[in-house]
Amino acid sequence: MEKTLSIIKPDGVSRKIIGEVIKRLEENSINIIAMKMIHMTKFQAEGFYAVHRERPFFDSLISFMISGPVLVMVLEGEDVIGRYRKLMGATDYKNADEGTIRKDFATDIEKNVVHGSDSGESANFEIGHFFSALEIVA
Ligand code: CMP
């Protein structure tokens, strides 16, 4: 069993797409083993996206991610990192496959509704950034 971190970003929360994302998780037998609504501080967002610090879109990404509440979740399932990334679709919704969350709901390469860890190593870091072991259902 693998774990991954999912974020429903400020655009997904404000546009009321939370239910739609969770429905797709449940339909695909992906288990939610932790979940909370948070409004990230700049410090938390910069730490989370530290790997992108040198990218030209970094400042804009941080402003976006702290612009409103987000729903952070820990997901569990077989091959869940890859399966959830498939459900999300490509980062740029214009390149995303039909039927993916980003193809259906994203409006912009930045405002792309959801985030998912891209590897086991990122998942460990990202889950630990937002959740303590006590908050995750065993
Ligand atoms: P995410 O999967 O959360 O990882 C980094 C985020 O940066 C990405 O989704 C987008 O929201 C945002 N972003 C903005 N511009 C770009 C870009 N040109 N390439 C990749 N990510 C971008």
PDB file of C-alpha atoms and ligand atoms in Angstrom:
ATOM      1  CA  MET A   1       0.000   0.000   0.000  1.00  0.00           C
ATOM      2  CA  GLU A   2       1.295   3.429  -0.989  1.00  0.00           C
ATOM      3  CA  LYS A   3       0.440   6.885   0.386  1.00  0.00           C
ATOM      4  CA  THR A   4       0.312  10.248  -1.344  1.00  0.00           C
ATOM      5  CA  LEU A   5      -0.558  13.838  -0.459  1.00  0.00           C
ATOM      6  CA  SER A   6      -3.455  15.534  -2.215  1.00  0.00           C
ATOM      7  CA  ILE A   7      -4.358  19.213  -2.034  1.00  0.00           C
ATOM      8  CA  ILE A   8      -7.572  20.712  -3.335  1.00  0.00           C
ATOM      9  CA  LYS A   9      -6.242  24.180  -4.102  1.00  0.00           C
ATOM     10  CA  PRO A  10      -7.928  27.547  -3.356  1.00  0.00           C
ATOM     11  CA  ASP A  11      -9.629  27.577  -6.789  1.00  0.00           C
ATOM     12  CA  GLY A  12     -11.106  24.099  -6.215  1.00  0.00           C
ATOM     13  CA  VAL A  13     -12.372  25.035  -2.745  1.00  0.00           C
ATOM     14  CA  SER A  14     -13.854  28.421  -3.752  1.00  0.00           C
ATOM     15  CA  ARG A  15     -15.480  26.951  -6.871  1.00  0.00           C
ATOM     16  CA  LYS A  16     -17.024  24.126  -4.781  1.00  0.00           C
ATOM     17  CA  ILE A  17     -15.309  21.238  -6.567  1.00  0.00           C
ATOM     18  CA  ILE A  18     -14.348  19.403  -3.340  1.00  0.00           C
ATOM     19  CA  GLY A  19     -17.262  16.952  -3.679  1.00  0.00           C
ATOM     20  CA  GLU A  20     -16.419  16.234  -7.302  1.00  0.00           C
ATOM     21  CA  VAL A  21     -12.779  15.414  -6.462  1.00  0.00           C
ATOM     22  CA  ILE A  22     -13.723  13.200  -3.523  1.00  0.00           C
ATOM     23  CA  LYS A  23     -16.345  11.395  -5.630  1.00  0.00           C
ATOM     24  CA  ARG A  24     -13.632  10.501  -8.144  1.00  0.00           C
ATOM     25  CA  LEU A  25     -11.349   9.217  -5.371  1.00  0.00           C
ATOM     26  CA  GLU A  26     -14.107   7.005  -4.003  1.00  0.00           C
ATOM     27  CA  GLU A  27     -15.110   5.732  -7.443  1.00  0.00           C
ATOM     28  CA  ASN A  28     -11.480   4.703  -7.971  1.00  0.00           C
ATOM     29  CA  SER A  29     -11.083   2.854  -4.651  1.00  0.00           C
ATOM     30  CA  ILE A  30      -8.624   5.420  -3.292  1.00  0.00           C
ATOM     31  CA  ASN A  31      -8.908   5.661   0.494  1.00  0.00           C
ATOM     32  CA  ILE A  32      -8.753   8.965   2.385  1.00  0.00           C
ATOM     33  CA  ILE A  33      -6.821   8.299   5.596  1.00  0.00           C
ATOM     34  CA  ALA A  34      -6.442  11.940   6.760  1.00  0.00           C
ATOM     35  CA  MET A  35      -8.046  15.233   5.786  1.00  0.00           C
ATOM     36  CA  LYS A  36      -8.133  18.839   6.991  1.00  0.00           C
ATOM     37  CA  MET A  37      -9.030  22.304   5.774  1.00  0.00           C
ATOM     38  CA  ILE A  38      -6.234  24.820   6.273  1.00  0.00           C
ATOM     39  CA  HIS A  39      -5.407  28.332   5.164  1.00  0.00           C
ATOM     40  CA  MET A  40      -1.661  28.136   4.530  1.00  0.00           C
ATOM     41  CA  THR A  41       0.733  30.780   5.730  1.00  0.00           C
ATOM     42  CA  LYS A  42       3.380  32.097   3.328  1.00  0.00           C
ATOM     43  CA  PHE A  43       5.991  30.197   5.338  1.00  0.00           C
ATOM     44  CA  GLN A  44       4.088  26.910   5.031  1.00  0.00           C
ATOM     45  CA  ALA A  45       3.517  27.363   1.291  1.00  0.00           C
ATOM     46  CA  GLU A  46       7.138  28.312   0.606  1.00  0.00           C
ATOM     47  CA  GLY A  47       8.340  25.258   2.522  1.00  0.00           C
ATOM     48  CA  PHE A  48       5.934  22.993   0.680  1.00  0.00           C
ATOM     49  CA  TYR A  49       7.003  24.236  -2.761  1.00  0.00           C
ATOM     50  CA  ALA A  50      10.699  24.778  -1.865  1.00  0.00           C
ATOM     51  CA  VAL A  51      11.707  22.564  -4.792  1.00  0.00           C
ATOM     52  CA  HIS A  52      10.267  25.221  -7.153  1.00  0.00           C
ATOM     53  CA  ARG A  53      11.973  28.181  -5.420  1.00  0.00           C
ATOM     54  CA  GLU A  54      14.075  29.117  -8.471  1.00  0.00           C
ATOM     55  CA  ARG A  55      11.245  28.797 -10.988  1.00  0.00           C
ATOM     56  CA  PRO A  56       9.827  31.989 -12.543  1.00  0.00           C
ATOM     57  CA  PHE A  57       6.303  31.099 -11.383  1.00  0.00           C
ATOM     58  CA  PHE A  58       7.283  30.628  -7.702  1.00  0.00           C
ATOM     59  CA  ASP A  59       6.072  33.976  -6.275  1.00  0.00           C
ATOM     60  CA  SER A  60       2.805  33.807  -8.153  1.00  0.00           C
ATOM     61  CA  LEU A  61       2.283  30.177  -7.082  1.00  0.00           C
ATOM     62  CA  ILE A  62       2.817  31.078  -3.413  1.00  0.00           C
ATOM     63  CA  SER A  63       0.384  34.033  -3.619  1.00  0.00           C
ATOM     64  CA  PHE A  64      -2.202  31.749  -5.185  1.00  0.00           C
ATOM     65  CA  MET A  65      -1.750  28.964  -2.634  1.00  0.00           C
ATOM     66  CA  ILE A  66      -2.238  31.364   0.310  1.00  0.00           C
ATOM     67  CA  SER A  67      -5.162  33.198  -1.318  1.00  0.00           C
ATOM     68  CA  GLY A  68      -7.762  31.012   0.429  1.00  0.00           C
ATOM     69  CA  PRO A  69      -8.358  27.744   2.263  1.00  0.00           C
ATOM     70  CA  VAL A  70      -7.218  24.421   0.815  1.00  0.00           C
ATOM     71  CA  LEU A  71      -8.194  20.848   1.641  1.00  0.00           C
ATOM     72  CA  VAL A  72      -5.175  18.638   2.339  1.00  0.00           C
ATOM     73  CA  MET A  73      -5.619  14.868   2.338  1.00  0.00           C
ATOM     74  CA  VAL A  74      -3.512  11.764   2.727  1.00  0.00           C
ATOM     75  CA  LEU A  75      -4.598   9.115   0.245  1.00  0.00           C
ATOM     76  CA  GLU A  76      -3.789   5.439   0.416  1.00  0.00           C
ATOM     77  CA  GLY A  77      -4.083   2.610  -2.079  1.00  0.00           C
ATOM     78  CA  GLU A  78      -2.154   0.334  -4.366  1.00  0.00           C
ATOM     79  CA  ASP A  79      -0.004   2.431  -6.730  1.00  0.00           C
ATOM     80  CA  VAL A  80      -1.923   5.476  -5.449  1.00  0.00           C
ATOM     81  CA  ILE A  81       0.775   8.011  -6.417  1.00  0.00           C
ATOM     82  CA  GLY A  82       0.496   7.107 -10.103  1.00  0.00           C
ATOM     83  CA  ARG A  83      -3.232   6.418 -10.056  1.00  0.00           C
ATOM     84  CA  TYR A  84      -4.046   9.772  -8.433  1.00  0.00           C
ATOM     85  CA  ARG A  85      -1.754  11.601 -10.864  1.00  0.00           C
ATOM     86  CA  LYS A  86      -3.666   9.924 -13.712  1.00  0.00           C
ATOM     87  CA  LEU A  87      -6.975  11.070 -12.221  1.00  0.00           C
ATOM     88  CA  MET A  88      -5.621  14.643 -11.908  1.00  0.00           C
ATOM     89  CA  GLY A  89      -4.260  14.888 -15.473  1.00  0.00           C
ATOM     90  CA  ALA A  90      -1.292  16.922 -16.712  1.00  0.00           C
ATOM     91  CA  THR A  91      -0.179  20.041 -14.794  1.00  0.00           C
ATOM     92  CA  ASP A  92      -1.225  22.161 -17.770  1.00  0.00           C
ATOM     93  CA  TYR A  93      -4.909  21.374 -18.245  1.00  0.00           C
ATOM     94  CA  LYS A  94      -4.508  22.006 -21.976  1.00  0.00           C
ATOM     95  CA  ASN A  95      -2.379  18.844 -22.169  1.00  0.00           C
ATOM     96  CA  ALA A  96      -4.551  16.807 -19.773  1.00  0.00           C
ATOM     97  CA  ASP A  97      -6.450  13.739 -20.953  1.00  0.00           C
ATOM     98  CA  GLU A  98     -10.218  13.867 -21.336  1.00  0.00           C
ATOM     99  CA  GLY A  99     -12.093  12.985 -18.156  1.00  0.00           C
ATOM    100  CA  THR A 100      -9.316  14.052 -15.789  1.00  0.00           C
ATOM    101  CA  ILE A 101      -9.925  16.514 -12.946  1.00  0.00           C
ATOM    102  CA  ARG A 102      -7.719  19.196 -14.469  1.00  0.00           C
ATOM    103  CA  LYS A 103      -9.168  18.795 -17.979  1.00  0.00           C
ATOM    104  CA  ASP A 104     -12.662  19.104 -16.560  1.00  0.00           C
ATOM    105  CA  PHE A 105     -12.104  21.926 -14.058  1.00  0.00           C
ATOM    106  CA  ALA A 106      -8.736  23.751 -14.331  1.00  0.00           C
ATOM    107  CA  THR A 107      -8.730  27.252 -15.785  1.00  0.00           C
ATOM    108  CA  ASP A 108      -5.002  27.969 -15.897  1.00  0.00           C
ATOM    109  CA  ILE A 109      -1.614  26.169 -15.573  1.00  0.00           C
ATOM    110  CA  GLU A 110      -1.408  27.630 -12.034  1.00  0.00           C
ATOM    111  CA  LYS A 111      -5.069  27.411 -11.033  1.00  0.00           C
ATOM    112  CA  ASN A 112      -5.149  23.689 -11.724  1.00  0.00           C
ATOM    113  CA  VAL A 113      -7.504  22.653  -8.866  1.00  0.00           C
ATOM    114  CA  VAL A 114      -5.446  19.845  -7.350  1.00  0.00           C
ATOM    115  CA  HIS A 115      -1.944  18.811  -6.327  1.00  0.00           C
ATOM    116  CA  GLY A 116      -0.573  15.285  -5.932  1.00  0.00           C
ATOM    117  CA  SER A 117       2.870  14.059  -4.876  1.00  0.00           C
ATOM    118  CA  ASP A 118       5.062  12.969  -7.795  1.00  0.00           C
ATOM    119  CA  SER A 119       7.124  10.230  -6.070  1.00  0.00           C
ATOM    120  CA  GLY A 120       7.376   8.227  -2.855  1.00  0.00           C
ATOM    121  CA  GLU A 121      10.084  10.573  -1.617  1.00  0.00           C
ATOM    122  CA  SER A 122       7.937  13.681  -2.272  1.00  0.00           C
ATOM    123  CA  ALA A 123       4.929  11.977  -0.683  1.00  0.00           C
ATOM    124  CA  ASN A 124       6.867  11.348   2.552  1.00  0.00           C
ATOM    125  CA  PHE A 125       8.057  14.952   2.682  1.00  0.00           C
ATOM    126  CA  GLU A 126       4.673  16.442   1.751  1.00  0.00           C
ATOM    127  CA  ILE A 127       2.623  14.291   4.157  1.00  0.00           C
ATOM    128  CA  GLY A 128       5.038  15.161   6.975  1.00  0.00           C
ATOM    129  CA  HIS A 129       4.733  18.862   6.115  1.00  0.00           C
ATOM    130  CA  PHE A 130       1.022  18.901   6.997  1.00  0.00           C
ATOM    131  CA  PHE A 131       0.210  15.869   9.149  1.00  0.00           C
ATOM    132  CA  SER A 132       1.489  14.248  12.303  1.00  0.00           C
ATOM    133  CA  ALA A 133       1.299  10.454  12.622  1.00  0.00           C
ATOM    134  CA  LEU A 134      -1.576  10.873  15.128  1.00  0.00           C
ATOM    135  CA  GLU A 135      -3.755  12.539  12.480  1.00  0.00           C
ATOM    136  CA  ILE A 136      -3.496   9.650  10.020  1.00  0.00           C
ATOM    137  CA  VAL A 137      -5.873   6.711  10.330  1.00  0.00           C
ATOM    138  CA  ALA A 138      -3.930   3.492  10.652  1.00  0.00           C
TER     139      ALA A 138
HETATM  140  P1  CMP B   1       1.513  21.435  -8.746  1.00  0.00           P
HETATM  141  O1  CMP B   1       1.311  20.049  -9.243  1.00  0.00           O
HETATM  142  O2  CMP B   1       0.935  21.796  -7.441  1.00  0.00           O
HETATM  143  O3  CMP B   1       3.097  21.752  -8.722  1.00  0.00           O
HETATM  144  C1  CMP B   1       3.631  23.044  -8.909  1.00  0.00           C
HETATM  145  C2  CMP B   1       2.597  24.057  -9.288  1.00  0.00           C
HETATM  146  O4  CMP B   1       3.093  25.254  -9.879  1.00  0.00           O
HETATM  147  C3  CMP B   1       1.706  23.467 -10.376  1.00  0.00           C
HETATM  148  O5  CMP B   1       0.893  22.445  -9.853  1.00  0.00           O
HETATM  149  C4  CMP B   1       0.975  24.717 -10.850  1.00  0.00           C
HETATM  150  O6  CMP B   1      -0.094  25.071  -9.985  1.00  0.00           O
HETATM  151  C5  CMP B   1       2.045  25.807 -10.688  1.00  0.00           C
HETATM  152  N1  CMP B   1       2.618  26.278 -11.958  1.00  0.00           N
HETATM  153  C6  CMP B   1       2.453  27.516 -12.448  1.00  0.00           C
HETATM  154  N2  CMP B   1       3.095  27.668 -13.598  1.00  0.00           N
HETATM  155  C7  CMP B   1       3.694  26.505 -13.866  1.00  0.00           C
HETATM  156  C8  CMP B   1       4.517  26.037 -14.942  1.00  0.00           C
HETATM  157  N3  CMP B   1       4.852  26.817 -15.965  1.00  0.00           N
HETATM  158  N4  CMP B   1       4.955  24.758 -14.890  1.00  0.00           N
HETATM  159  C9  CMP B   1       4.625  23.952 -13.837  1.00  0.00           C
HETATM  160  N5  CMP B   1       3.840  24.364 -12.790  1.00  0.00           N
HETATM  161  C10 CMP B   1       3.384  25.618 -12.805  1.00  0.00           C
END
